[in-house]
Amino acid sequence: MKKFAFVSLGLPPSQSGQSLTVYHLLRKFDPKAYCLVTLKNFYLYGNLGNCSENLGASTYFVRPDYQVIRGLVAIAAKLRLRLLLSFLLRLRVYQYKRVIRAEHCSAVVGCTGDLLDPPAAFFASRALNLPFILYTFDYYSRQWPDSFLRSFADEQEKTIVKGSSAIIVPNECLGREYFQRYGVRPVVIHNPFDLSGYEKNHRVSPAPDGVPAEKTIVYTGAVYEAHYSAFRNLIAAIDTAGIPGLKLHIYTSQSETRLAMNGIKGPVVIHRNLPNDRMPDIQRRADLLFLPLAFASEYPDIIRTSAPGKIGEYLVSGIPVLVHAPRESFVSWYFSRYQCGLVVSDDDPALLSEAIRTLLSNRGLRETVTNNARERAKSDFDAGHVREQFANLISGLE
């Protein structure tokens, strides 16, 4: 296999979705077959602390530090300084070229997540006459609410997409988007997930004797603008569902104060974020797992093409998934097409309340969607299968 440079913010692995995706993707590769490149101090200032396990490959940290770059990009956006962005991009290209040469890489993989990473990795590969793979964890040109930054990213994306040897997208919806905009056919590689942590531990500890089992809806992960309106609908739905003791339990790193400021309060219990090996037991104690995307946000294109990293673990958990997301989004399309969860794709708390009652009362429906979900987890999200797809793509580069 060719040695490749993997350029991504999500390194090393942590509780964040992108970091875990990178970890599951690369953990079985020979560490000598690739090197990792990221920004200095991203873990401290990018909310990527609490790292779980490290990959064994050589890791390079480029400068300036993440917080410095973030500040400079913000200044460039505020003052409309295109020259500053161009300078920062050239500096990043120079640093990536040094790493790629030193490691004798024969291919470059550039991931989305940062404004400068994809174009810098691409131009470094072009300067060294190496094949480049664009790995999209998100819709690169549409993730910037500032119009100046979005225009810069849009220009870079056109160049990168046209010049890439291959493009990886995490779902079919983003693949269709790139085909419609650029006429290219990306490779769909769903976000990998290690199913073994769920498959080897099927038992859930029962509640203590004498403690009534209340009905619970569980969400695990980050909560931000891409989720707020869907959560507010869920809280309204819980209030009208007429189910005694029904509560939403959220396991997240976001503070209770911040969530309350955005309307996430009421029949809600906020828990601190826990290590990943605790998630199987927590999710299996739930009656329903909630998978939301906002109906009103600054990122409609991101919402439509988003593939949350938690999909794999939700599918394999054995607990019914309640999806509340816009009709045109990937998550609504996927769970509807494969009947692996119950989807409410209208911005309507009343319909969501009805879906809650249906999932909690209809045993046959619960069994159907959870059985379908396990099959989809194995066929689309199993880390071993995804790694094989990625390895074949790398090996096929000329």
Short mmCIF file of N, CA, C and O in Angstrom, two decimals, residues 113-199:
data_model
loop_
_atom_site.label_atom_id
_atom_site.label_comp_id
_atom_site.label_asym_id
_atom_site.label_seq_id
_atom_site.Cartn_x
_atom_site.Cartn_y
_atom_site.Cartn_z
N GLY A 113 -13.17 20.46 7.61
CA GLY A 113 -13.29 20.79 9.02
C GLY A 113 -12.67 22.14 9.31
O GLY A 113 -13.15 22.89 10.15
N ASP A 114 -11.60 22.46 8.61
CA ASP A 114 -10.90 23.73 8.75
C ASP A 114 -10.95 24.45 7.41
O ASP A 114 -10.98 23.83 6.35
N LEU A 115 -10.95 25.78 7.44
CA LEU A 115 -11.02 26.54 6.20
C LEU A 115 -9.83 26.31 5.30
O LEU A 115 -9.97 26.22 4.07
N LEU A 116 -8.63 26.20 5.88
CA LEU A 116 -7.41 26.16 5.09
C LEU A 116 -6.90 24.76 4.78
O LEU A 116 -6.13 24.57 3.84
N ASP A 117 -7.28 23.78 5.58
CA ASP A 117 -6.73 22.44 5.40
C ASP A 117 -6.96 21.85 4.01
O ASP A 117 -6.01 21.39 3.37
N PRO A 118 -8.19 21.78 3.51
CA PRO A 118 -8.39 21.13 2.20
C PRO A 118 -7.61 21.79 1.07
O PRO A 118 -6.90 21.08 0.33
N PRO A 119 -7.68 23.13 0.90
CA PRO A 119 -6.88 23.71 -0.19
C PRO A 119 -5.38 23.59 0.03
O PRO A 119 -4.63 23.37 -0.93
N ALA A 120 -4.92 23.72 1.28
CA ALA A 120 -3.48 23.62 1.53
C ALA A 120 -2.97 22.22 1.21
O ALA A 120 -1.92 22.06 0.58
N ALA A 121 -3.70 21.20 1.65
CA ALA A 121 -3.29 19.83 1.34
C ALA A 121 -3.34 19.57 -0.15
O ALA A 121 -2.45 18.90 -0.72
N PHE A 122 -4.34 20.12 -0.82
CA PHE A 122 -4.46 19.92 -2.27
C PHE A 122 -3.30 20.57 -3.01
O PHE A 122 -2.66 19.94 -3.86
N PHE A 123 -3.01 21.84 -2.71
CA PHE A 123 -1.94 22.54 -3.44
C PHE A 123 -0.57 21.97 -3.10
O PHE A 123 0.33 21.97 -3.94
N ALA A 124 -0.40 21.45 -1.89
CA ALA A 124 0.85 20.77 -1.56
C ALA A 124 1.02 19.52 -2.41
O ALA A 124 2.12 19.24 -2.92
N SER A 125 -0.05 18.77 -2.58
CA SER A 125 0.03 17.55 -3.41
C SER A 125 0.30 17.90 -4.87
O SER A 125 1.07 17.20 -5.55
N ARG A 126 -0.32 18.97 -5.35
CA ARG A 126 -0.10 19.37 -6.74
C ARG A 126 1.35 19.81 -6.95
O ARG A 126 1.95 19.48 -7.99
N ALA A 127 1.90 20.53 -5.99
CA ALA A 127 3.28 21.00 -6.11
C ALA A 127 4.26 19.84 -6.16
O ALA A 127 5.32 19.93 -6.79
N LEU A 128 3.90 18.74 -5.49
CA LEU A 128 4.77 17.56 -5.44
C LEU A 128 4.36 16.49 -6.45
O LEU A 128 4.90 15.39 -6.45
N ASN A 129 3.35 16.82 -7.26
CA ASN A 129 2.88 15.90 -8.32
C ASN A 129 2.40 14.58 -7.73
O ASN A 129 2.71 13.50 -8.25
N LEU A 130 1.60 14.66 -6.66
CA LEU A 130 1.06 13.47 -5.99
C LEU A 130 -0.46 13.44 -6.10
O LEU A 130 -1.10 14.50 -6.13
N PRO A 131 -1.05 12.26 -6.15
CA PRO A 131 -2.51 12.17 -6.18
C PRO A 131 -3.11 12.68 -4.87
O PRO A 131 -2.51 12.53 -3.79
N PHE A 132 -4.30 13.27 -4.97
CA PHE A 132 -4.96 13.86 -3.80
C PHE A 132 -6.37 13.31 -3.67
O PHE A 132 -7.10 13.20 -4.65
N ILE A 133 -6.74 12.97 -2.44
CA ILE A 133 -8.10 12.56 -2.13
C ILE A 133 -8.72 13.59 -1.21
O ILE A 133 -8.16 13.92 -0.16
N LEU A 134 -9.86 14.12 -1.60
CA LEU A 134 -10.63 15.01 -0.73
C LEU A 134 -11.58 14.15 0.11
O LEU A 134 -12.42 13.44 -0.43
N TYR A 135 -11.42 14.21 1.43
CA TYR A 135 -12.27 13.45 2.35
C TYR A 135 -13.21 14.44 3.04
O TYR A 135 -12.80 15.20 3.91
N THR A 136 -14.47 14.41 2.66
CA THR A 136 -15.42 15.40 3.18
C THR A 136 -16.20 14.82 4.36
O THR A 136 -16.99 13.91 4.21
N PHE A 137 -15.93 15.37 5.53
CA PHE A 137 -16.76 15.05 6.69
C PHE A 137 -18.01 15.93 6.70
O PHE A 137 -18.97 15.65 7.40
N ASP A 138 -17.94 17.01 5.93
CA ASP A 138 -19.05 17.95 5.83
C ASP A 138 -18.95 18.67 4.49
O ASP A 138 -18.02 18.44 3.72
N TYR A 139 -19.91 19.53 4.22
CA TYR A 139 -19.98 20.26 2.96
C TYR A 139 -19.06 21.48 3.09
O TYR A 139 -19.45 22.52 3.59
N TYR A 140 -17.84 21.33 2.59
CA TYR A 140 -16.77 22.30 2.85
C TYR A 140 -17.17 23.74 2.54
O TYR A 140 -17.03 24.63 3.40
N SER A 141 -17.69 24.00 1.37
CA SER A 141 -17.94 25.39 0.97
C SER A 141 -19.17 26.00 1.63
O SER A 141 -19.38 27.21 1.54
N ARG A 142 -19.97 25.18 2.31
CA ARG A 142 -21.23 25.68 2.88
C ARG A 142 -21.22 25.74 4.40
O ARG A 142 -22.23 26.07 5.00
N GLN A 143 -20.11 25.43 5.03
CA GLN A 143 -20.10 25.39 6.48
C GLN A 143 -19.72 26.72 7.13
O GLN A 143 -19.63 26.81 8.36
N TRP A 144 -19.55 27.75 6.32
CA TRP A 144 -19.12 29.05 6.84
C TRP A 144 -20.25 30.05 6.75
O TRP A 144 -20.63 30.48 5.65
N PRO A 145 -20.81 30.49 7.89
CA PRO A 145 -21.93 31.44 7.83
C PRO A 145 -21.53 32.82 7.29
O PRO A 145 -22.36 33.52 6.71
N ASP A 146 -20.25 33.20 7.47
CA ASP A 146 -19.79 34.48 6.96
C ASP A 146 -19.66 34.42 5.44
O ASP A 146 -19.03 33.52 4.88
N SER A 147 -20.23 35.38 4.75
CA SER A 147 -20.27 35.36 3.28
C SER A 147 -18.88 35.46 2.66
O SER A 147 -18.61 34.87 1.60
N PHE A 148 -17.97 36.20 3.30
CA PHE A 148 -16.62 36.35 2.78
C PHE A 148 -15.87 35.02 2.83
O PHE A 148 -15.24 34.61 1.85
N LEU A 149 -15.96 34.34 3.97
CA LEU A 149 -15.30 33.04 4.09
C LEU A 149 -15.96 32.00 3.19
O LEU A 149 -15.28 31.14 2.62
N ARG A 150 -17.28 32.08 3.05
CA ARG A 150 -17.97 31.13 2.19
C ARG A 150 -17.55 31.32 0.73
O ARG A 150 -17.38 30.34 -0.01
N SER A 151 -17.37 32.57 0.31
CA SER A 151 -16.93 32.83 -1.06
C SER A 151 -15.52 32.28 -1.28
O SER A 151 -15.24 31.69 -2.33
N PHE A 152 -14.64 32.48 -0.30
CA PHE A 152 -13.28 31.94 -0.39
C PHE A 152 -13.32 30.41 -0.49
O PHE A 152 -12.65 29.81 -1.34
N ALA A 153 -14.11 29.77 0.38
CA ALA A 153 -14.20 28.30 0.37
C ALA A 153 -14.82 27.78 -0.91
O ALA A 153 -14.41 26.73 -1.43
N ASP A 154 -15.79 28.50 -1.43
CA ASP A 154 -16.45 28.07 -2.67
C ASP A 154 -15.45 28.06 -3.83
O ASP A 154 -15.42 27.12 -4.64
N GLU A 155 -14.62 29.09 -3.90
CA GLU A 155 -13.60 29.15 -4.95
C GLU A 155 -12.59 28.01 -4.80
O GLU A 155 -12.21 27.38 -5.80
N GLN A 156 -12.18 27.73 -3.56
CA GLN A 156 -11.23 26.66 -3.33
C GLN A 156 -11.85 25.30 -3.67
O GLN A 156 -11.19 24.43 -4.26
N GLU A 157 -13.10 25.12 -3.28
CA GLU A 157 -13.76 23.84 -3.51
C GLU A 157 -13.84 23.50 -4.99
O GLU A 157 -13.62 22.35 -5.39
N LYS A 158 -14.15 24.48 -5.81
CA LYS A 158 -14.23 24.24 -7.26
C LYS A 158 -12.90 23.70 -7.79
O LYS A 158 -12.87 22.75 -8.59
N THR A 159 -11.81 24.31 -7.35
CA THR A 159 -10.49 23.88 -7.81
C THR A 159 -10.15 22.48 -7.28
O THR A 159 -9.66 21.63 -8.02
N ILE A 160 -10.42 22.25 -6.00
CA ILE A 160 -10.07 20.98 -5.38
C ILE A 160 -10.85 19.83 -6.00
O ILE A 160 -10.28 18.78 -6.34
N VAL A 161 -12.16 20.01 -6.12
CA VAL A 161 -13.01 18.94 -6.64
C VAL A 161 -12.60 18.55 -8.06
O VAL A 161 -12.51 17.37 -8.41
N LYS A 162 -12.33 19.55 -8.88
CA LYS A 162 -11.96 19.27 -10.27
C LYS A 162 -10.60 18.59 -10.38
O LYS A 162 -10.35 17.82 -11.30
N GLY A 163 -9.69 18.86 -9.40
CA GLY A 163 -8.34 18.33 -9.50
C GLY A 163 -8.06 17.11 -8.66
O GLY A 163 -6.94 16.58 -8.69
N SER A 164 -9.03 16.62 -7.91
CA SER A 164 -8.81 15.48 -7.03
C SER A 164 -8.82 14.16 -7.79
O SER A 164 -9.57 13.99 -8.75
N SER A 165 -8.01 13.23 -7.33
CA SER A 165 -8.03 11.89 -7.89
C SER A 165 -9.26 11.13 -7.44
O SER A 165 -9.74 10.24 -8.14
N ALA A 166 -9.76 11.46 -6.26
CA ALA A 166 -10.98 10.85 -5.74
C ALA A 166 -11.57 11.76 -4.68
O ALA A 166 -10.87 12.56 -4.07
N ILE A 167 -12.87 11.65 -4.50
CA ILE A 167 -13.57 12.43 -3.48
C ILE A 167 -14.39 11.46 -2.64
O ILE A 167 -15.16 10.65 -3.18
N ILE A 168 -14.22 11.53 -1.34
CA ILE A 168 -14.98 10.68 -0.43
C ILE A 168 -16.04 11.52 0.25
O ILE A 168 -15.75 12.60 0.80
N VAL A 169 -17.27 11.05 0.22
CA VAL A 169 -18.36 11.72 0.93
C VAL A 169 -18.96 10.73 1.92
O VAL A 169 -18.95 9.52 1.69
N PRO A 170 -19.50 11.22 3.06
CA PRO A 170 -20.03 10.32 4.08
C PRO A 170 -21.45 9.87 3.85
O PRO A 170 -21.98 9.09 4.64
N ASN A 171 -22.08 10.37 2.79
CA ASN A 171 -23.47 9.95 2.53
C ASN A 171 -23.87 10.26 1.11
O ASN A 171 -23.22 11.05 0.41
N GLU A 172 -24.96 9.65 0.71
CA GLU A 172 -25.43 9.76 -0.67
C GLU A 172 -25.91 11.17 -1.02
O GLU A 172 -25.79 11.60 -2.17
N CYS A 173 -26.46 11.89 -0.05
CA CYS A 173 -26.98 13.23 -0.33
C CYS A 173 -25.86 14.20 -0.70
O CYS A 173 -26.00 14.97 -1.65
N LEU A 174 -24.75 14.16 0.02
CA LEU A 174 -23.63 15.02 -0.33
C LEU A 174 -23.02 14.58 -1.65
O LEU A 174 -22.57 15.41 -2.44
N GLY A 175 -23.03 13.28 -1.92
CA GLY A 175 -22.55 12.80 -3.21
C GLY A 175 -23.37 13.36 -4.36
O GLY A 175 -22.81 13.79 -5.39
N ARG A 176 -24.69 13.37 -4.21
CA ARG A 176 -25.55 13.95 -5.25
C ARG A 176 -25.29 15.44 -5.41
O ARG A 176 -25.32 15.98 -6.53
N GLU A 177 -25.03 16.13 -4.30
CA GLU A 177 -24.76 17.56 -4.35
C GLU A 177 -23.52 17.86 -5.18
O GLU A 177 -23.53 18.74 -6.04
N TYR A 178 -22.45 17.12 -4.96
CA TYR A 178 -21.22 17.34 -5.72
C TYR A 178 -21.39 16.96 -7.19
O TYR A 178 -20.81 17.59 -8.08
N PHE A 179 -22.19 15.94 -7.44
CA PHE A 179 -22.43 15.57 -8.83
C PHE A 179 -23.21 16.66 -9.56
O PHE A 179 -22.89 17.02 -10.70
N GLN A 180 -24.23 17.20 -8.91
CA GLN A 180 -25.04 18.24 -9.53
C GLN A 180 -24.26 19.53 -9.75
O GLN A 180 -24.44 20.21 -10.77
N ARG A 181 -23.38 19.86 -8.79
CA ARG A 181 -22.62 21.12 -8.89
C ARG A 181 -21.41 21.00 -9.81
O ARG A 181 -21.08 21.94 -10.54
N TYR A 182 -20.73 19.85 -9.75
CA TYR A 182 -19.42 19.75 -10.42
C TYR A 182 -19.33 18.62 -11.44
O TYR A 182 -18.31 18.50 -12.13
N GLY A 183 -20.34 17.80 -11.53
CA GLY A 183 -20.30 16.71 -12.50
C GLY A 183 -19.37 15.58 -12.14
O GLY A 183 -18.99 14.78 -13.01
N VAL A 184 -18.98 15.47 -10.87
CA VAL A 184 -18.09 14.39 -10.42
C VAL A 184 -18.91 13.36 -9.64
O VAL A 184 -19.98 13.66 -9.10
N ARG A 185 -18.40 12.14 -9.58
CA ARG A 185 -19.09 11.07 -8.85
C ARG A 185 -18.24 10.64 -7.66
O ARG A 185 -17.32 9.83 -7.81
N PRO A 186 -18.53 11.19 -6.49
CA PRO A 186 -17.75 10.83 -5.30
C PRO A 186 -17.98 9.39 -4.88
O PRO A 186 -18.97 8.74 -5.27
N VAL A 187 -17.09 8.89 -4.06
CA VAL A 187 -17.22 7.57 -3.46
C VAL A 187 -17.90 7.74 -2.09
O VAL A 187 -17.44 8.53 -1.27
N VAL A 188 -18.99 7.03 -1.88
CA VAL A 188 -19.68 7.10 -0.59
C VAL A 188 -19.04 6.11 0.38
O VAL A 188 -19.05 4.90 0.15
N ILE A 189 -18.46 6.65 1.44
CA ILE A 189 -17.93 5.82 2.53
C ILE A 189 -18.55 6.34 3.82
O ILE A 189 -18.20 7.43 4.29
N HIS A 190 -19.50 5.58 4.35
CA HIS A 190 -20.18 6.03 5.56
C HIS A 190 -19.21 6.10 6.73
O HIS A 190 -18.20 5.39 6.76
N ASN A 191 -19.53 6.96 7.69
CA ASN A 191 -18.65 7.13 8.85
C ASN A 191 -18.49 5.81 9.59
O ASN A 191 -19.48 5.24 10.06
N PRO A 192 -17.27 5.32 9.72
CA PRO A 192 -17.06 3.99 10.32
C PRO A 192 -17.33 4.00 11.83
O PRO A 192 -17.12 5.00 12.51
N PHE A 193 -17.77 2.84 12.30
CA PHE A 193 -18.03 2.69 13.73
C PHE A 193 -17.68 1.27 14.13
O PHE A 193 -17.98 0.31 13.41
N ASP A 194 -17.03 1.11 15.29
CA ASP A 194 -16.64 -0.20 15.79
C ASP A 194 -17.83 -0.84 16.50
O ASP A 194 -18.20 -0.44 17.60
N LEU A 195 -18.44 -1.83 15.86
CA LEU A 195 -19.63 -2.48 16.41
C LEU A 195 -19.32 -3.39 17.58
O LEU A 195 -20.22 -3.76 18.33
N SER A 196 -18.06 -3.75 17.76
CA SER A 196 -17.72 -4.78 18.74
C SER A 196 -18.08 -4.37 20.16
O SER A 196 -18.46 -5.21 20.99
N GLY A 197 -17.97 -3.07 20.47
CA GLY A 197 -18.30 -2.62 21.80
C GLY A 197 -19.75 -2.84 22.17
O GLY A 197 -20.09 -2.96 23.35
N TYR A 198 -20.61 -2.89 21.18
CA TYR A 198 -22.02 -3.14 21.41
C TYR A 198 -22.33 -4.63 21.32
O TYR A 198 -23.12 -5.16 22.08
N GLU A 199 -21.68 -5.31 20.37
CA GLU A 199 -22.01 -6.71 20.16
C GLU A 199 -21.52 -7.61 21.29
O GLU A 199 -22.11 -8.64 21.58
#
